[in-house]
mmCIF file of C-alpha atoms in Angstrom:
data_model
loop_
_atom_site.group_PDB
_atom_site.id
_atom_site.type_symbol
_atom_site.label_atom_id
_atom_site.label_comp_id
_atom_site.label_asym_id
_atom_site.label_seq_id
_atom_site.Cartn_x
_atom_site.Cartn_y
_atom_site.Cartn_z
ATOM 1 C CA MET A 1 71.652 60.487 123.909
ATOM 2 C CA LYS A 2 73.909 60.766 120.537
ATOM 3 C CA HIS A 3 70.808 61.444 118.735
ATOM 4 C CA LEU A 4 70.002 64.436 121.061
ATOM 5 C CA LEU A 5 73.574 65.807 120.405
ATOM 6 C CA LYS A 6 73.610 65.227 116.728
ATOM 7 C CA LYS A 7 70.095 67.736 116.929
ATOM 8 C CA GLY A 8 71.796 69.802 119.208
ATOM 9 C CA ALA A 9 75.021 70.509 117.130
ATOM 10 C CA ILE A 10 72.687 70.953 113.376
ATOM 11 C CA PHE A 11 70.791 73.389 115.496
ATOM 12 C CA PHE A 12 73.329 75.500 116.674
ATOM 13 C CA ALA A 13 75.238 75.161 113.200
ATOM 14 C CA VAL A 14 72.646 76.327 111.220
ATOM 15 C CA THR A 15 71.637 79.470 113.998
ATOM 16 C CA GLY A 16 74.964 80.653 113.778
ATOM 17 C CA PHE A 17 74.734 80.614 109.938
ATOM 18 C CA PHE A 18 71.737 82.844 110.141
ATOM 19 C CA MET A 19 73.260 85.022 112.884
ATOM 20 C CA ALA A 20 76.696 85.266 110.713
ATOM 21 C CA LEU A 21 74.009 86.610 107.761
ATOM 22 C CA ALA A 22 72.299 89.326 109.589
ATOM 23 C CA LEU A 23 75.525 90.639 111.667
ATOM 24 C CA GLY A 24 77.522 90.511 108.660
ATOM 25 C CA GLN A 25 74.836 92.537 106.099
ATOM 26 C CA ASP A 26 76.348 95.944 106.808
ATOM 27 C CA GLU A 27 79.516 94.847 104.873
ATOM 28 C CA VAL A 28 77.335 92.647 102.444
ATOM 29 C CA SER A 29 75.334 95.622 101.333
ATOM 30 C CA ALA A 30 76.637 98.042 98.506
ATOM 31 C CA GLN A 31 78.390 101.593 99.873
ATOM 32 C CA GLN A 32 77.577 104.425 98.728
ATOM 33 C CA PHE A 33 80.596 107.127 97.925
ATOM 34 C CA PHE A 34 81.329 110.185 97.952
ATOM 35 C CA ASN A 35 83.629 113.287 97.055
ATOM 36 C CA PHE A 36 84.996 116.094 99.086
ATOM 37 C CA THR A 37 87.916 118.403 97.404
ATOM 38 C CA GLY A 38 89.540 121.064 99.530
ATOM 39 C CA LYS A 39 93.027 122.045 101.027
ATOM 40 C CA VAL A 40 94.244 120.265 103.750
ATOM 41 C CA VAL A 41 93.614 121.977 107.103
ATOM 42 C CA SER A 42 95.178 119.337 109.687
ATOM 43 C CA ILE A 43 96.088 115.902 110.036
ATOM 44 C CA HIS A 44 96.555 113.908 113.266
ATOM 45 C CA ARG A 45 96.134 110.248 114.904
ATOM 46 C CA GLY A 46 93.664 108.633 111.846
ATOM 47 C CA THR A 47 91.653 112.110 111.170
ATOM 48 C CA LEU A 48 92.096 113.921 108.463
ATOM 49 C CA GLY A 49 90.429 117.819 108.083
ATOM 50 C CA VAL A 50 89.933 119.096 104.670
ATOM 51 C CA GLN A 51 88.450 122.937 104.076
ATOM 52 C CA GLY A 52 86.110 122.882 101.108
ATOM 53 C CA ASP A 53 85.825 125.712 97.959
ATOM 54 C CA LYS A 54 82.844 127.270 100.053
ATOM 55 C CA GLY A 55 84.252 127.531 103.584
ATOM 56 C CA GLU A 56 83.417 124.097 104.910
ATOM 57 C CA THR A 57 85.525 121.704 106.883
ATOM 58 C CA MET A 58 84.903 118.002 106.956
ATOM 59 C CA SER A 59 86.924 115.528 109.268
ATOM 60 C CA PHE A 60 87.558 112.494 107.671
ATOM 61 C CA ALA A 61 88.685 109.176 109.072
ATOM 62 C CA VAL A 62 91.587 107.671 107.567
ATOM 63 C CA GLY A 63 93.668 104.279 108.364
ATOM 64 C CA ARG A 64 95.923 101.077 107.209
ATOM 65 C CA ARG A 65 92.980 100.796 104.240
ATOM 66 C CA THR A 66 92.666 104.436 102.820
ATOM 67 C CA VAL A 67 94.727 104.639 99.723
ATOM 68 C CA TYR A 68 96.673 107.847 99.026
ATOM 69 C CA VAL A 69 97.594 108.723 95.183
ATOM 70 C CA PRO A 70 100.341 109.374 95.402
ATOM 71 C CA SER A 71 101.235 106.774 97.970
ATOM 72 C CA ARG A 72 102.054 109.537 100.530
ATOM 73 C CA LEU A 73 100.625 111.578 103.301
ATOM 74 C CA PRO A 74 99.431 115.201 102.453
ATOM 75 C CA ALA A 75 100.737 117.963 103.696
ATOM 76 C CA VAL A 76 98.672 120.827 105.610
ATOM 77 C CA GLY A 77 97.640 123.271 102.700
ATOM 78 C CA GLU A 78 97.719 120.487 99.824
ATOM 79 C CA ARG A 79 94.991 120.326 98.039
ATOM 80 C CA VAL A 80 92.978 116.573 97.871
ATOM 81 C CA ARG A 81 90.121 114.888 96.600
ATOM 82 C CA VAL A 82 88.457 112.717 98.903
ATOM 83 C CA THR A 83 86.311 109.734 98.190
ATOM 84 C CA TYR A 84 84.529 108.415 101.638
ATOM 85 C CA PHE A 85 81.825 107.004 102.736
ATOM 86 C CA LEU A 86 79.716 107.059 105.789
ATOM 87 C CA LYS A 87 79.994 104.278 108.391
ATOM 88 C CA ARG A 88 78.393 104.881 111.933
ATOM 89 C CA GLY A 89 77.558 108.384 111.763
ATOM 90 C CA GLN A 90 81.321 109.235 110.454
ATOM 91 C CA ASN A 91 82.887 110.013 107.252
ATOM 92 C CA VAL A 92 85.751 107.247 106.271
ATOM 93 C CA ALA A 93 87.928 108.320 103.758
ATOM 94 C CA SER A 94 88.535 105.249 101.166
ATOM 95 C CA GLN A 95 90.939 107.343 98.913
ATOM 96 C CA VAL A 96 92.979 110.592 99.342
ATOM 97 C CA GLU A 97 94.122 112.277 96.046
ATOM 98 C CA ILE A 98 96.610 114.569 96.386
ATOM 99 C CA LEU A 99 95.694 116.972 93.447
ATOM 100 C CA PRO A 100 98.578 118.930 91.574
ATOM 101 C CA THR A 101 99.167 122.669 92.182
ATOM 102 C CA PRO A 102 97.022 124.891 90.178
ATOM 103 C CA SER A 103 99.763 127.143 87.869
ATOM 104 C CA PRO A 104 99.445 130.807 88.059
ATOM 105 C CA PRO A 105 97.946 132.807 85.547
ATOM 106 C CA LYS A 106 99.707 133.688 82.357
ATOM 107 C CA LYS A 107 99.787 137.892 82.013
#
């Protein structure tokens, strides 16, 4: 009886190890990051909307792991550069860098 329990425990330990490897494959694989620059058009409940220079608007998921440079939320109308990656078909912001406002052209 003890021999059977010992074999069963080893079997479940090995099976659990391989299952953990298979399920954790998303996190282990290398992430591909992208950049998007534009003007903030909305920020609401974990979503940041940014309109690009060509008029296209992208939506990004933001959360506690998102890094803001400088360390504050951007305001609507500010220019930002968003570094993001795709996770389950959604754009997830890794870093949001608030860009300085461009100086007016000199006459």
